[in-house]
Coordinates of C-alpha atoms in Angstrom, one line a residue:
X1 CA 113.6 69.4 29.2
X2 CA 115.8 66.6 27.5
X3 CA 118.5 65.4 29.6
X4 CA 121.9 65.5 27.7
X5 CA 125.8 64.3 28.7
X6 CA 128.4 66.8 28.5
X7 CA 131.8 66.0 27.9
X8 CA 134.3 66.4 30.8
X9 CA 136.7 69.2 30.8
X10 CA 139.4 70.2 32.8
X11 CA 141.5 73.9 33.8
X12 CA 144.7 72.9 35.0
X13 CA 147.0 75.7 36.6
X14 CA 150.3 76.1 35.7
X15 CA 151.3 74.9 38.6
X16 CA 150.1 71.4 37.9
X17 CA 146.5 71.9 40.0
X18 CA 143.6 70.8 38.1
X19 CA 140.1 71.5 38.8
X20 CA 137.4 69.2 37.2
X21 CA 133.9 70.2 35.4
X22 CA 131.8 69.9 32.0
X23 CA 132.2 71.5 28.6
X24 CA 129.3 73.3 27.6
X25 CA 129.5 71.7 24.1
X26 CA 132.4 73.6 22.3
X27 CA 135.1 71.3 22.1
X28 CA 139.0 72.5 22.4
X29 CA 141.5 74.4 24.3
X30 CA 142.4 78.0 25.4
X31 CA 145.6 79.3 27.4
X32 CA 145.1 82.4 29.8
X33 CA 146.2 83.9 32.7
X34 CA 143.4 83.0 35.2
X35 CA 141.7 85.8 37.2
X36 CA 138.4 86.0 38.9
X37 CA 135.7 88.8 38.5
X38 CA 133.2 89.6 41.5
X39 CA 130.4 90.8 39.9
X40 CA 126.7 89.5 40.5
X41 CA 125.9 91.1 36.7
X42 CA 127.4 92.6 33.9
X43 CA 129.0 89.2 32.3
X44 CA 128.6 90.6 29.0
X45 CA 129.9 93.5 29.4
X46 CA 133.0 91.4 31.4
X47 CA 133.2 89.4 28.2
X48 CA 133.8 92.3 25.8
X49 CA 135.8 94.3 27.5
X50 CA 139.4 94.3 25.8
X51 CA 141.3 94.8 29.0
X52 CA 140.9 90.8 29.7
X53 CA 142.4 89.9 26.2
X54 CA 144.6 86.8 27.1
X55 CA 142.8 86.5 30.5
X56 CA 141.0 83.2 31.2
X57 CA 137.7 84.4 33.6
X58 CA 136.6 82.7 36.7
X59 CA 133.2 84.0 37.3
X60 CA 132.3 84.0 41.1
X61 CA 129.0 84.3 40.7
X62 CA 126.7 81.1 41.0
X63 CA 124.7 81.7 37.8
X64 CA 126.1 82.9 34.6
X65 CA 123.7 83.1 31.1
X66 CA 120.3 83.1 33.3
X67 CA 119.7 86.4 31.6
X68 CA 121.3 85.5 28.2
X69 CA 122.8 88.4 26.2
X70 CA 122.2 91.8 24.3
X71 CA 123.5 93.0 21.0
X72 CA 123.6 96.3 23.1
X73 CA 125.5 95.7 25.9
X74 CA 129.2 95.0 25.2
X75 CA 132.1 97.0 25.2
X76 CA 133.7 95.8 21.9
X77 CA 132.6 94.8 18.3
X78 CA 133.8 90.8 19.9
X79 CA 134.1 88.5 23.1
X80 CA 138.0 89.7 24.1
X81 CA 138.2 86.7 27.5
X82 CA 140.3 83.5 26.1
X83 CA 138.0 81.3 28.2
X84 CA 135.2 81.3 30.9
X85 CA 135.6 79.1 34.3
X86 CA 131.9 78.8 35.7
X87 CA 129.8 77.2 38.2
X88 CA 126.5 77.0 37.1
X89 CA 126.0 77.4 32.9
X90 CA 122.5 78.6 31.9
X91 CA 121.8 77.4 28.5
X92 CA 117.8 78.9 28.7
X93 CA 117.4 82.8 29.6
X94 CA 114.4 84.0 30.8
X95 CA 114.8 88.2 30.1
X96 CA 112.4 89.7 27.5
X97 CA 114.8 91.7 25.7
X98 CA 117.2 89.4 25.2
X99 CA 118.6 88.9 21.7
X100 CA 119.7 85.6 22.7
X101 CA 121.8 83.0 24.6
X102 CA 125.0 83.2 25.7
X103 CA 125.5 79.5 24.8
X104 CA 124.8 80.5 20.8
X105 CA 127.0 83.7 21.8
X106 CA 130.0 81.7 22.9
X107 CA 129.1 79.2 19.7
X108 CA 129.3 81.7 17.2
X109 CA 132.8 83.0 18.7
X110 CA 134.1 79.9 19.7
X111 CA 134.5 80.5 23.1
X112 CA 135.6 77.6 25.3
X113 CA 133.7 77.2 28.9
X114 CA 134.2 75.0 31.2
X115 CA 131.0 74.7 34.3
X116 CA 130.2 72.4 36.8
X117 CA 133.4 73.9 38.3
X118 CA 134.1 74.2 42.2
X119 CA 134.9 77.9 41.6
X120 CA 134.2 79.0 45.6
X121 CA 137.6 76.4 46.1
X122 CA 139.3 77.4 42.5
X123 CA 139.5 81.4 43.6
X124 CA 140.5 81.0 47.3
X125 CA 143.4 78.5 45.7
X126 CA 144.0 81.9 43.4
X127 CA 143.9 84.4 46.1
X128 CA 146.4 82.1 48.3
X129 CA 148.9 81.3 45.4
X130 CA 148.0 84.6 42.8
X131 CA 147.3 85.2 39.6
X132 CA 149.0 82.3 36.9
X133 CA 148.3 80.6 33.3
X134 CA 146.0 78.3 32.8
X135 CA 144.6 75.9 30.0
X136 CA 140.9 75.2 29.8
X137 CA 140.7 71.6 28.1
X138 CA 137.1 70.2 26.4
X139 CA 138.6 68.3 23.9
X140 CA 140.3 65.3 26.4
X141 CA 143.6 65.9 25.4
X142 CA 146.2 64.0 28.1
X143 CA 147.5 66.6 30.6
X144 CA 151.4 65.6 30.5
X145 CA 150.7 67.5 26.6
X146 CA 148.6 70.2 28.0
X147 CA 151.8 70.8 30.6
X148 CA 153.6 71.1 27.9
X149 CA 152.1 73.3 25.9
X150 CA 150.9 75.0 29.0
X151 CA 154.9 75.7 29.8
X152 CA 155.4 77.6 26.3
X153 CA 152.6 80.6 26.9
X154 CA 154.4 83.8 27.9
X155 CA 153.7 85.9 31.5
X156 CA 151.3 88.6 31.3
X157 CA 154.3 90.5 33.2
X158 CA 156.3 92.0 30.2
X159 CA 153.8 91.0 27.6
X160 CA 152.3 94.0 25.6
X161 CA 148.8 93.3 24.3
X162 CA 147.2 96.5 23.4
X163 CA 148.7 95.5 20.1
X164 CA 145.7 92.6 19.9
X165 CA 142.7 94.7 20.8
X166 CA 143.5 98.6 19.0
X167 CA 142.0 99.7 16.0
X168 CA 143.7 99.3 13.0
X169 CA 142.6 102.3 11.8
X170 CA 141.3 105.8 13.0
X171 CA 137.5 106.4 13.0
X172 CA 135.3 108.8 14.7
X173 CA 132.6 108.7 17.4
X174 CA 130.2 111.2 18.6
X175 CA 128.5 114.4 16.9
X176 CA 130.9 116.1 14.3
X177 CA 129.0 119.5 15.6
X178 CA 130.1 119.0 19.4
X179 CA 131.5 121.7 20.9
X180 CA 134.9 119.7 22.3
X181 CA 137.4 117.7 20.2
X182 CA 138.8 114.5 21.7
X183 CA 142.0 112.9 20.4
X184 CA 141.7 109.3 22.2
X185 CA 144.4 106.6 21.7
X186 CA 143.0 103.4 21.8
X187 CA 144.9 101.0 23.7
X188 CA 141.5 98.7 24.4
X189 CA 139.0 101.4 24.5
X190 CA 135.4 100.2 26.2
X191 CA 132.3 101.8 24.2
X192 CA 131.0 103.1 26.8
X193 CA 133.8 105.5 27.5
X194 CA 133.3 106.9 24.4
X195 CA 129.6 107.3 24.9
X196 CA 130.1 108.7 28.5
X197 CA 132.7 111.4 26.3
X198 CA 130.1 112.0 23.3
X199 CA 127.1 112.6 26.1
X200 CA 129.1 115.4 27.4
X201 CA 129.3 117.0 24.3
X202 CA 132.5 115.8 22.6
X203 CA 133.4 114.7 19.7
X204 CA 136.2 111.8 19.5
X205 CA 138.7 111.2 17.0
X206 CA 140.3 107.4 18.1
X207 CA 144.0 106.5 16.9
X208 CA 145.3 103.1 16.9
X209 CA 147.7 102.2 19.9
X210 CA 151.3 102.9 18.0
X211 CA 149.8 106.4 16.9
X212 CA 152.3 109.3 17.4
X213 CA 151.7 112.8 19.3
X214 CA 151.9 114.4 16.2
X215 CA 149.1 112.2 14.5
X216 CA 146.6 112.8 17.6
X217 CA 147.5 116.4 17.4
X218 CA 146.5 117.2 13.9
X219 CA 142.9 116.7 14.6
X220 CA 143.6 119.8 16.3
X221 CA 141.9 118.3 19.7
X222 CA 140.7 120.2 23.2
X223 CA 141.7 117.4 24.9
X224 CA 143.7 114.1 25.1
X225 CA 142.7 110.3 26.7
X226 CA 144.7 107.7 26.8
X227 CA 142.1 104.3 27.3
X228 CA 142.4 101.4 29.3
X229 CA 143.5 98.4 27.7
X230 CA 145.3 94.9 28.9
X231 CA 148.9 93.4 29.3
X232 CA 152.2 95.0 30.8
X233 CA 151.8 99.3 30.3
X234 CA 156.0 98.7 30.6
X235 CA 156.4 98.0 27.0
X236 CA 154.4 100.4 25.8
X237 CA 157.1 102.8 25.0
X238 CA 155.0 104.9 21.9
X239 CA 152.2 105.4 24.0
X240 CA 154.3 106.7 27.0
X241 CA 156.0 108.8 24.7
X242 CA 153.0 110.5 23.6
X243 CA 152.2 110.9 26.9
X244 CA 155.5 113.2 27.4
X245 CA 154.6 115.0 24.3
X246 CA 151.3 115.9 25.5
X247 CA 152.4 116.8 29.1
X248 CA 154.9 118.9 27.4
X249 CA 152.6 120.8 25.9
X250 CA 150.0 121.2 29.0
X251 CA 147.4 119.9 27.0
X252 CA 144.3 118.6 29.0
X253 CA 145.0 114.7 29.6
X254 CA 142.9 112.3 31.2
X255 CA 143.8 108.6 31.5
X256 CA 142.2 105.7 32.4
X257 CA 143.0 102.3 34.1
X258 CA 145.9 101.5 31.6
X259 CA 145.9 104.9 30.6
X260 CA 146.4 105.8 34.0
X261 CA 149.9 103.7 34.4
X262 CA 151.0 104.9 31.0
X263 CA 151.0 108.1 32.4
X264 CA 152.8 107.1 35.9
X265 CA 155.3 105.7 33.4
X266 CA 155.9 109.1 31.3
X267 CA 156.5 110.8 34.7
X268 CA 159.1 108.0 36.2
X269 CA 156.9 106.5 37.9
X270 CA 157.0 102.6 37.9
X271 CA 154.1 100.0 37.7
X272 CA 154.5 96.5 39.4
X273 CA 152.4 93.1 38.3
X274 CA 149.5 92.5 41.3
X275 CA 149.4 89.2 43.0
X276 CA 146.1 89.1 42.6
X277 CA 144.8 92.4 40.2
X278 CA 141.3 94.5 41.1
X279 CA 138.5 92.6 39.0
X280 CA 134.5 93.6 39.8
X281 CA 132.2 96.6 39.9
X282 CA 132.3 96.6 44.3
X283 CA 135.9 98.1 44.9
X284 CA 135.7 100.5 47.5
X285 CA 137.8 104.0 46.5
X286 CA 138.2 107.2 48.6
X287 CA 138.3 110.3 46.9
X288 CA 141.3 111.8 48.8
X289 CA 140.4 115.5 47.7
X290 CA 136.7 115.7 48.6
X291 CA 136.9 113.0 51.7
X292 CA 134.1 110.9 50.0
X293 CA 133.8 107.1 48.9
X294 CA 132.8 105.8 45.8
X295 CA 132.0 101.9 44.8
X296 CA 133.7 101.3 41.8
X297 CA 134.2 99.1 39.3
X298 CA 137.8 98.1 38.5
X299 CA 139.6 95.7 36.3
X300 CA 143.3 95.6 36.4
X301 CA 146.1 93.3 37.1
X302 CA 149.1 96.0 37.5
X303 CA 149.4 99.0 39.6
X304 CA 151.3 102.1 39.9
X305 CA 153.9 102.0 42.6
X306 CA 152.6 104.1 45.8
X307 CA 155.9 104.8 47.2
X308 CA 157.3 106.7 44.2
X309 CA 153.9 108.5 43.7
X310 CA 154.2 109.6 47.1
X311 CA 158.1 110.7 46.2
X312 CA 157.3 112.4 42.9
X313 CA 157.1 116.1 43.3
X314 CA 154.6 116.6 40.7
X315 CA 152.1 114.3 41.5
X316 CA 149.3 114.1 43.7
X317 CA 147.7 111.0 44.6
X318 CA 143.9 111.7 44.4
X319 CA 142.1 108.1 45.5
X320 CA 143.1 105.1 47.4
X321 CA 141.8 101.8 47.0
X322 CA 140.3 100.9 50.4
X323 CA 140.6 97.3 50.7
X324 CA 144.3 97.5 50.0
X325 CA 145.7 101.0 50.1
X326 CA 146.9 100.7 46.2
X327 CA 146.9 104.0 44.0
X328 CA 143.7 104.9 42.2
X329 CA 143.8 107.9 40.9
X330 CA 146.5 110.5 40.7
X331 CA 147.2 114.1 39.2
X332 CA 149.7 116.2 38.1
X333 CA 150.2 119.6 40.6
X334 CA 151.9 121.6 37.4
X335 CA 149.9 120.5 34.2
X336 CA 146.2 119.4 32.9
X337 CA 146.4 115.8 33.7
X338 CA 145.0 113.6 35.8
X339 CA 144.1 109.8 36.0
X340 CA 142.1 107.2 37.6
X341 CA 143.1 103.3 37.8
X342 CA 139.2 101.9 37.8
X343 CA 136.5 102.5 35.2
X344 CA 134.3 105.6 35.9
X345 CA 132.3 104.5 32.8
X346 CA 131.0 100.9 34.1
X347 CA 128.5 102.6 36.3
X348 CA 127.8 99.2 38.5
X349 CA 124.9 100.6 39.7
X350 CA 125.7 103.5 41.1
X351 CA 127.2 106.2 39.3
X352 CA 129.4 107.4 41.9
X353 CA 132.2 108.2 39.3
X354 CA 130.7 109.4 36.5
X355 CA 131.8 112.7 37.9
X356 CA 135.3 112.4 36.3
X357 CA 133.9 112.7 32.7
X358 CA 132.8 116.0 33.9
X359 CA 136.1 117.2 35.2
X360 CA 137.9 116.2 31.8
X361 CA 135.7 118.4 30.5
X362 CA 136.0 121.5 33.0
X363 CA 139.6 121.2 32.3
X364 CA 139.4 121.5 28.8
X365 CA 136.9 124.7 29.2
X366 CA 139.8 125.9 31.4
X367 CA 142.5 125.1 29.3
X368 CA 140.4 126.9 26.3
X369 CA 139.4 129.9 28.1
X370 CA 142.8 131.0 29.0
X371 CA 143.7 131.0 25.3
X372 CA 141.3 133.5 24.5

């Protein structure tokens, strides 16, 4: 194999840290808020997945491209991270069905990475000091300019991106001839929630993000899901307003991740920005209706406030996060709604949540058979 030089690179936190490494050959700079993802696998998947729009990704696994990538396995139409921090870069893959690798991937979508990065020492300095912007540098620009520049990129607390990763249109997923109807709004929807929908027999109509109740409801749906997504849910004030049109009308609602805080929101209930959010597919959850666990994969960096959950005389909490008591999962004692904060779809293995596709489902048959 012939031995090339990389150019040196650089992330430096907002803080003024820097941590030193090598470009993997695509020259440049990209601003973020750094977070850090746990996951041995799944890195395309990670890469796709709208709810890190604006997020720079520390991977905290060793090896990342070893098994190069698959036109099948992402969870948008493009790469939605604003940069990749990693230790080791694989430029060669070595899997049989692979349709290529992740170093042409990034290429083709311009993707700055920086490797060769102490990342063991980069996310215990995260975990100690929380989540911040960052600015991955390949290009060897001075870092008095990069601090500059660094300074003028807005919080992810307050900032509403769901506006970046929607659809700009409605389209349709799923067999026309299904016997349920799904009105989704799209806030940063992962594919494979709308596979995990269509396999049970749905059929999904998906509205942009700034749809109104009125425009979801004239597909004359069963049900209603409000997606994940990424950002602040605070300034998402259509969104939570369909939510209250929809609860108003006891119509079957399921919500996920961002979904999930939407719908805190539409009760009253507020959401708070993480120190350090839930990224990986190994977050314990207990399931605080049936007493069991469930490993989970989660990716979120705001949370819906316990205390006024617990105050709420509506809502139920229904799952706690194990490793830190936050709120997982939640329902509504009076109407067809309830919500989960990690991503039942992601499947990291095991498929220990799968199970709430199902229930979105029994509540819609419920919800039907009592208008007949």
């Amino acid at each position: 194999m012939k031995y090339t030089t990389r150019q040196s690179a650089i992330l430096l936190l907002s803080d003024g840290t820097i941590f030193h490494g090598k470009s993997i050959g695509i020259s440049g700079k990209t601003f973020g808020e750094v977070c850090f993802n746990t996951g041995m696998t799944g890195y395309q998947e990670i890469f796709t997945d709208p709810s890190y729009f604006g997020q720079i990704m520390v991977a905290t696994n060793a090896h990342i491209g070893n098994y190069g990538v698959n036109d099948l396995e992402i969870e948008s139409d493009s790469i939605k991270i604003a940069g990749l921090v990693c230790k080791n870069f694989s430029f060669n893959y070595s899997r049989e069905d692979a349709s290529g690798s992740l170093e042409d991937y990034f290429t083709k979508q311009n993707l700055i990475c920086i490797s060769d990065v102490d990342t063991r020492a980069l996310v215990s300095y995260i975990r100690d000091n929380g989540a911040m912007n960052a600015v991955i540098c390949t290009d060897g620009t001075s870092v008095e300019e990069l601090k500059k520049e660094l300074a003028n990129v807005p919080n992810m607390e307050g900032l509403e991106l769901a506006s970046k990763v929607s659809t700009i249109e409605p389209y349709f997923f799923g067999d026309e001839n299904a016997t349920y109807k799904i009105s989704a709004l799209d806030l940063g929807i992962k594919k494979n929630i709308l596979r995990n929908l269509a396999k049970r027999d749905c059929y999904i109509k998906v509205f942009p993000y700034n749809s109104t109740y009125k425009d979801l409801a004239e597909f004359n749906p069963d049900g209603y899901f409000l997606s994940n997504g990424p950002g602040d849910p605070d300034p998402l004030f259509g969104a939570i307003e369909v939510a209250k049109e929809i609860l108003a009308d006891d119509k079957p609602l399921f919500g996920i991740c961002l979904g999930h805080q939407v719908i805190a929101l539409a009760n009253g209930v507020q959401t708070y920005k993480m120190f350090n959010g839930h990224r990986g597919i190994n977050h314990p959850v207990k399931n605080l209706i049936t007493g069991k666990g469930e490993i989970t994969s989660q990716n979120h960096g705001f949370a819906v406030n316990k205390e006024a959950l617990d105050n709420h005389p509506d809502l139920e909490i229904t799952h706690l996060h194990l490793n830190d008591g936050t709120v997982a999962g939640m329902r509504m004692k009076s109407k067809n709604c309830f919500s989960v904060q990690y991503h039942p779809e992601a499947s990291p293995g095991p498929h220990d949540s799968s199970y709430l596709f199902d229930q979105f489902v029994e509540n819609i048959k419920e919800a039907l058979s009592k208008t007949m």
